[in-house]
XYZ file of C-alpha atoms in Angstrom:
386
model
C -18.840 -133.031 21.195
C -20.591 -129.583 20.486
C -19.908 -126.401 20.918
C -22.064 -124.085 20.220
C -21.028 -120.116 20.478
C -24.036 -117.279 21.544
C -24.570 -114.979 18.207
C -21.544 -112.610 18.779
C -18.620 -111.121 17.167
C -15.280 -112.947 18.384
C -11.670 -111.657 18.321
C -9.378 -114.667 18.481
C -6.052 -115.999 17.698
C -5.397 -118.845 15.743
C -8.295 -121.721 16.452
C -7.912 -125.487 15.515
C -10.922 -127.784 15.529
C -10.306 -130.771 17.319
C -11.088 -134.469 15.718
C -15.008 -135.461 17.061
C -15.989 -131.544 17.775
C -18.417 -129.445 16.314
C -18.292 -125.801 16.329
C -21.468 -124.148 16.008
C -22.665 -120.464 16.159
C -25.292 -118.144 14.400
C -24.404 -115.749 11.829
C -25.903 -112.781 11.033
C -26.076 -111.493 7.551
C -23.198 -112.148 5.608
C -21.349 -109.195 3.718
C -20.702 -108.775 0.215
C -19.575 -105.204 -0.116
C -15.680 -104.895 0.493
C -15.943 -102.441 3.365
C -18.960 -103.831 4.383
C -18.409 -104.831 8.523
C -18.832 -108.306 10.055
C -21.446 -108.439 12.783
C -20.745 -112.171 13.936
C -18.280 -114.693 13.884
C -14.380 -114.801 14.136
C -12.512 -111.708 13.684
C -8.604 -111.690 13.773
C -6.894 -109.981 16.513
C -3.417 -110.314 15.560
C -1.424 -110.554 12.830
C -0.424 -114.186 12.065
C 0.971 -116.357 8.966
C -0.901 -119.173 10.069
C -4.960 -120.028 9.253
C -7.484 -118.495 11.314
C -9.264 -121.932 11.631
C -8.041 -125.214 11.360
C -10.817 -128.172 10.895
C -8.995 -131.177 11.447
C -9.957 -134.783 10.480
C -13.230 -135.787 11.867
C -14.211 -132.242 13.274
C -16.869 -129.764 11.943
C -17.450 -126.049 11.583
C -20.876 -124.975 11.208
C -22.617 -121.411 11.171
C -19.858 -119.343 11.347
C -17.795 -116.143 9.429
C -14.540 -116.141 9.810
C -13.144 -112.392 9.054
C -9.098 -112.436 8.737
C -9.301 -108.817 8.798
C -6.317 -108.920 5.729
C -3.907 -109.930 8.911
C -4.286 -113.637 8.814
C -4.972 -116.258 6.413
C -8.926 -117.965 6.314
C -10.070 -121.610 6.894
C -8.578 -124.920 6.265
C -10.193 -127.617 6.125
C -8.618 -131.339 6.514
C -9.894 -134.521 4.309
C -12.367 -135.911 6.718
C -13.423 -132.843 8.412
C -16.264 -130.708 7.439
C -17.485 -127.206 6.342
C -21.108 -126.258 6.425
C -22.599 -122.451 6.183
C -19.029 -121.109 6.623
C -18.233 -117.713 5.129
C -14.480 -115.999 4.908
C -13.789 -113.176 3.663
C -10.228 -110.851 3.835
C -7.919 -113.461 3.889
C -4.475 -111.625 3.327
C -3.780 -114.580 0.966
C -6.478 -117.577 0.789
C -9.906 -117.676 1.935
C -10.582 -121.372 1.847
C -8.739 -124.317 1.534
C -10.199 -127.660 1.165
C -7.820 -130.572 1.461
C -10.754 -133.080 0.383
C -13.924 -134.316 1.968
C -17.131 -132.089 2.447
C -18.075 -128.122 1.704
C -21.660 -126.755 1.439
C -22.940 -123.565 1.495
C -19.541 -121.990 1.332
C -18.913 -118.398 0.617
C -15.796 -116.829 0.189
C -15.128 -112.941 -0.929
C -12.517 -110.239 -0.921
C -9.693 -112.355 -0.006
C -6.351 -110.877 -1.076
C -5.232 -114.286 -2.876
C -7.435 -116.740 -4.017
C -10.868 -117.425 -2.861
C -11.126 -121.506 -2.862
C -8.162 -123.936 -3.521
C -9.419 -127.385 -3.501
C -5.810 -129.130 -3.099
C -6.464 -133.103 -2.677
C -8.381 -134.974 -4.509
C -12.393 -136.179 -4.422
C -13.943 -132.835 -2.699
C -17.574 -132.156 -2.962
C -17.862 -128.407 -3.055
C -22.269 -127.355 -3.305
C -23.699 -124.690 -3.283
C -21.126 -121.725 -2.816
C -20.600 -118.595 -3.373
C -16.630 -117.094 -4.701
C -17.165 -113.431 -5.457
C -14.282 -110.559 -5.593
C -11.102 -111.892 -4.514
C -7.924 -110.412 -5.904
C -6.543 -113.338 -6.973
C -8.451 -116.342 -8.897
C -12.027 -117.634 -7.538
C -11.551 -121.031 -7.530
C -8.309 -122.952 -8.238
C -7.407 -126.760 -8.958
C -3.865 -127.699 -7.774
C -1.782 -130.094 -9.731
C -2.748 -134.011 -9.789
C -6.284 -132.348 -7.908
C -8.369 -135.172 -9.218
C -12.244 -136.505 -9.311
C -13.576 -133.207 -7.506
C -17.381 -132.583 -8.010
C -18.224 -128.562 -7.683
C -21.871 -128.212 -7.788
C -24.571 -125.325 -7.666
C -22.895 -122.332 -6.808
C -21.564 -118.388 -8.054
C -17.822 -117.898 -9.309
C -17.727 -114.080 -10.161
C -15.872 -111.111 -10.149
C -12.662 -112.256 -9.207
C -9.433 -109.989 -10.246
C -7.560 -112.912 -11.964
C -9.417 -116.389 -13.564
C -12.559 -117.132 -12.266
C -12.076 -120.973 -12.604
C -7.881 -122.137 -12.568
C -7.434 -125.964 -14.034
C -3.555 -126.808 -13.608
C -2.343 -130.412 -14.616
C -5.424 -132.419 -13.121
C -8.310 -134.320 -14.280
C -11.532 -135.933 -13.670
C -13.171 -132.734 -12.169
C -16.709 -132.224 -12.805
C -19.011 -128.692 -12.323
C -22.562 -128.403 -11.994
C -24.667 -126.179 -12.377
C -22.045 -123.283 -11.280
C -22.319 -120.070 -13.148
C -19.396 -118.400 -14.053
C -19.489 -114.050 -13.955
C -17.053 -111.064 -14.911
C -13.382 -112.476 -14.272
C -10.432 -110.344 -14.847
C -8.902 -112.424 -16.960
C -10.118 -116.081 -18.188
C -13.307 -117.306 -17.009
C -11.486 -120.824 -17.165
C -7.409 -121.194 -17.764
C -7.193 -124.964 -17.824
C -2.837 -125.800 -18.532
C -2.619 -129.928 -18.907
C -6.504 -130.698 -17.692
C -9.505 -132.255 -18.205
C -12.631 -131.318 -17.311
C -16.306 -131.089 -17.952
C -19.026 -128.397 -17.202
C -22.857 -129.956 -16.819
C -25.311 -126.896 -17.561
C -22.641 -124.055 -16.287
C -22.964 -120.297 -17.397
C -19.889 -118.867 -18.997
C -20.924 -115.285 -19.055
C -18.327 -111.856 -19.676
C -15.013 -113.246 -19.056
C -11.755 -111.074 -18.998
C -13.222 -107.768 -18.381
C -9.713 -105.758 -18.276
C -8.886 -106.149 -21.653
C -9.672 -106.776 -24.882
C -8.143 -109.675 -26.962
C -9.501 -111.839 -23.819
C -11.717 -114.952 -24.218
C -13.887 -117.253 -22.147
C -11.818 -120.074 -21.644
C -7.997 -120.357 -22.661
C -6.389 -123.842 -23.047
C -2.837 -124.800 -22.619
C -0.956 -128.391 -23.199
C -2.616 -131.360 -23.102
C -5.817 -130.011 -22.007
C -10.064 -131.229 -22.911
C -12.476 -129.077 -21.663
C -16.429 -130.394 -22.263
C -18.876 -127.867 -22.175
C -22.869 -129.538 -21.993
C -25.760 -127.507 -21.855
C -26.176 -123.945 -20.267
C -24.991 -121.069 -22.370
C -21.690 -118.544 -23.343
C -22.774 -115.087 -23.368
C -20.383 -111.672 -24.218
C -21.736 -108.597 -22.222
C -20.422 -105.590 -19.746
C -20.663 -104.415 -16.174
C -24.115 -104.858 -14.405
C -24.527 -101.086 -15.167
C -23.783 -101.274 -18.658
C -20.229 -100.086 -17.815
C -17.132 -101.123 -18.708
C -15.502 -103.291 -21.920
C -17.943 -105.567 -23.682
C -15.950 -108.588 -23.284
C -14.254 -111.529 -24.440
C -13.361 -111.569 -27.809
C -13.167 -115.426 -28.258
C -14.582 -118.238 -26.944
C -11.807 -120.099 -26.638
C -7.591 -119.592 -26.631
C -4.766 -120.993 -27.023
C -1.207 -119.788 -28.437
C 0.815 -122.900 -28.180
C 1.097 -125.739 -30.975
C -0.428 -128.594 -28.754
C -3.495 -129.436 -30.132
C -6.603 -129.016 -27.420
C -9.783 -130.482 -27.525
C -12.885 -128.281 -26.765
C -16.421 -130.001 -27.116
C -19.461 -127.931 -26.890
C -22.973 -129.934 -27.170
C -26.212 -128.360 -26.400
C -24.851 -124.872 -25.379
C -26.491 -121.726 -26.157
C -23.440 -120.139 -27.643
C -25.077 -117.372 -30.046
C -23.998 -114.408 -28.514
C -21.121 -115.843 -26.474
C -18.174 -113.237 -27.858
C -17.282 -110.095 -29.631
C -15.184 -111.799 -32.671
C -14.326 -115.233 -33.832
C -15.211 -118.126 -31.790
C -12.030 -119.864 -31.367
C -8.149 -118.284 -31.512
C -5.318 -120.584 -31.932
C -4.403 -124.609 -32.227
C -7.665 -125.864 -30.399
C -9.677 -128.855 -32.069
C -13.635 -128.880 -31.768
C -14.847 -132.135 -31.686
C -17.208 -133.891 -34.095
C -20.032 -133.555 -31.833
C -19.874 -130.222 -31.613
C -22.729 -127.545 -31.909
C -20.800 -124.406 -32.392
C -20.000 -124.419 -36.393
C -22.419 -127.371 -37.335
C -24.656 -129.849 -36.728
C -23.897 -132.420 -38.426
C -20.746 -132.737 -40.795
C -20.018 -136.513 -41.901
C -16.305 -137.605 -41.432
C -14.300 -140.578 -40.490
C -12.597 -137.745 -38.376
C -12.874 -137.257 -35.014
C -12.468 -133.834 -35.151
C -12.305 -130.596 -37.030
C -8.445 -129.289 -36.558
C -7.811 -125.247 -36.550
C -4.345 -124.244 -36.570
C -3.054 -120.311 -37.388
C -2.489 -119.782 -40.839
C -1.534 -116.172 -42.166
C -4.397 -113.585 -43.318
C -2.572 -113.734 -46.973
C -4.070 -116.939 -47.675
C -7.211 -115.706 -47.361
C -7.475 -112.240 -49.147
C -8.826 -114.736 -52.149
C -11.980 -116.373 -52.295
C -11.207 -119.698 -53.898
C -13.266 -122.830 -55.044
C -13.116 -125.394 -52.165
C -13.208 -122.334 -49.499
C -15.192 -122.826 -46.378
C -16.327 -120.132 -44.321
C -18.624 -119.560 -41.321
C -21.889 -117.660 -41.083
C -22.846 -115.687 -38.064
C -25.916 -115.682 -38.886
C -26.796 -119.351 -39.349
C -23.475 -120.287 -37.056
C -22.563 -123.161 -39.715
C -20.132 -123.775 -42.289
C -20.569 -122.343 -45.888
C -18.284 -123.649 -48.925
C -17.553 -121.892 -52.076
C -18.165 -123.961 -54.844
C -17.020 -121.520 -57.588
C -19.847 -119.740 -57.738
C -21.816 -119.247 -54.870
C -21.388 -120.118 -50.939
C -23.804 -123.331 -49.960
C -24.740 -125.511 -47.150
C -21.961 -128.065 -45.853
C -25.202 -130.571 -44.329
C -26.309 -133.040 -46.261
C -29.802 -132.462 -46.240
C -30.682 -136.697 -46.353
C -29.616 -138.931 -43.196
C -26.338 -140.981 -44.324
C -25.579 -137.897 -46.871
C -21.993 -137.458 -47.145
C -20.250 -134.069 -46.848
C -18.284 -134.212 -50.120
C -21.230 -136.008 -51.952
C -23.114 -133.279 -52.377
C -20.280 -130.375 -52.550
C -18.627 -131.964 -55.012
C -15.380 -132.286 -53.756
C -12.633 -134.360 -55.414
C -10.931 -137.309 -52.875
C -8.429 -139.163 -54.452
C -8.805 -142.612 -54.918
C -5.382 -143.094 -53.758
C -4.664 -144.627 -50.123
C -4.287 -140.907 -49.170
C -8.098 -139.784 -48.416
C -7.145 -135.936 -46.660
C -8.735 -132.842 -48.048
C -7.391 -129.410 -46.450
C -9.878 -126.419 -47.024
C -9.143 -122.941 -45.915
C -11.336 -120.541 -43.940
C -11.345 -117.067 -45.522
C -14.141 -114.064 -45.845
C -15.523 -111.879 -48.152
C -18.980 -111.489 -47.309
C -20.297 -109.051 -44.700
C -22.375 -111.534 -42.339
C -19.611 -114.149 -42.849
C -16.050 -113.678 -40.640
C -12.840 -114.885 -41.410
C -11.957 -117.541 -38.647
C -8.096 -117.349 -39.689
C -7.068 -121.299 -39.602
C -7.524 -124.455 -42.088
C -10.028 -126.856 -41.619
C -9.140 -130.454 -42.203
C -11.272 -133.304 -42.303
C -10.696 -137.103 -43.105
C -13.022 -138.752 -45.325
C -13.964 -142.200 -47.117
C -13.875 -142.039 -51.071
C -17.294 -141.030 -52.353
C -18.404 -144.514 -54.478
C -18.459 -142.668 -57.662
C -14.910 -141.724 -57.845
């Protein structure tokens, strides 16, 4: 059954969407501006506790703005029901929350507490819209698996713009990612990969911030799109983050960048803390050889490094790759020939023991090279030579 509602603005308690109905009306534009009124749709006429709207299984709403008028919560939306042009906005806690099943053009603004939470598993949120809510924009609940977020805005939210906890399995499309208070993605115990996504001027309220900060157990894949640093749309404001990526704990975190425009992503050193790049990796190099999987960075203290030593690697900013000191001048770490190894042609001693691990320290000395504060250690076969 249908229902469909004349263009008109609506003061209501409490609605629930029944299984098999469809509630349709027309809305007029849709605000962005905190203050700026609702002309159609569901306003809230009391204060309540519960949701505003309730979609059950099997029912739909379509064309409508729900305004909680910071009395009442937003939408929620059951498994199998459904969510198309919806729009919520001053939610005194939540705006949205999807409990599976379908969301498309979703928007969802100035809500006191967070502006989406997906909280069951294998959603399909397109093309959507999470802009200036006080809490985070978009947030993952624990064991919130196999969730595909595609084509949409996550900006200017108060907290994170993107809020990962103890999931996996969730993929993003396509979604650009704008001005967050704090990190642009905090992912604690996750895994999850971003297809062509903009990471652009994360944790705006501080400095010391970074795009993406990593906790536990935690792999974040980053393909395509780009990482930029940069300030308010008026020029306003901190130049922010500092780092790419974060982490303060001892648990070592995988981040893998490929294909990501990354050359004016942040304000310092690209990574802070125990977080592990991974071999295919295009942020330090393009092609180091290795039986390692991985390049491991863990803190070690700025001492070690006042000293530019023989066997010291350290990364340009302006050709974003390695550089090793070979006792007299700082050279390439890419073999220049296909099948070239690493320590071939930098001379570098491996043991011909069974133990085949060779520990190099970052350090700095040169103007247009920065200190990246950590040791870089790589696993590698014996050249033949000895």
């Amino acid at each position: 059954m249908t229902v469909i509602l004349p263009m008109a603005k609506y003061a209501i308690q409490p609605v629930v969407v029944k299984d098999g109905v469809r509630l349709v009306s027309s809305t007029a534009s849709i605000p962005y501006a905190w203050n700026e009124p609702v002309k159609s749709g569901f306003i809230a006429k009391s204060a309540t506790d519960k949701f505003l709207v309730t979609v059950e299984n099997g029912a739909t709403l379509e064309d409508i703005i729900v305004d909680s008028n910071l009395i009442s919560r937003g939408v929620e939306c059951a498994r199998s029901g459904k969510l198309e042009n919806v729009a919520c906005f001053r939610s005194k806690s939540t705006g949205i929350i999807l409990r599976g099943g379908i969301a498309n053009n979703i928007r969802s603004g100035h809500n006191l507490g967070q502006g989406v939470i997906i909280a069951e598993s294998d959603t399909l949120l397109s093309n959507f819209l999470i802009f200036g809510n006080r809490g985070d924009g978009l947030e993952l609940q624990k064991w919130v698996s196999n969730n595909s977020i595609v084509n949409g805005k996550i900006e200017f939210n108060d907290k994170f713009n993107i809020s990962l906890y103890l999931n996996s399995n969730n993929y993003f499309t396509n979604v650009n990612i704008d001005r967050s208070g704090r990190y642009g993605i905090n992912a604690v115990g996750a895994t999850a990969t971003f297809v062509n996504c903009q990471l652009w001027r994360s944790f705006k309220s501080e400095s010391g911030g970074a795009h993406i900060f990593m906790e536990g157990a935690t792999t974040i894949n980053l393909i395509g799109g780009n990482i930029n640093k940069g300030s308010d749309d008026d020029g306003g404001g901190l130049e922010s983050p500092t780092y790419i990526a974060k982490a303060f704990d001892s648990t070592k975190m995988t981040l893998n960048i490929v294909g990501v425009d990354a050359a004016n992503a942040c304000t310092g050193d690209p990574i802070y803390g125990a977080i592990k790049l991974g071999l295919s990796s295009t942020l330090l190099t393009d092609s180091i050889e290795s039986k390692s999987d991985a390049h491991t960075f863990t803190p070690i203290a700025p001492s070690d490094l006042v000293k530019k030593k023989e066997g010291q690697v350290f990364y340009n900013k302006n050709t974003k790759r390695l550089e090793m000191y070979n006792g007299g001048s700082l050279v390439g770490t890419n073999g220049f020939m296909q099948g070239q190894n690493y320590y071939d042609m930098k001379n570098v001693i491996v043991s011909k023991s069974s133990s085949q691990r060779v520990t190099l320290s970052l350090g700095f000395e040169v103007s247009q090279y920065t200190r990246v504060g950590a040791t870089l250690e790589l696993n590698m076969r014996r050249a033949e030579t000895g």
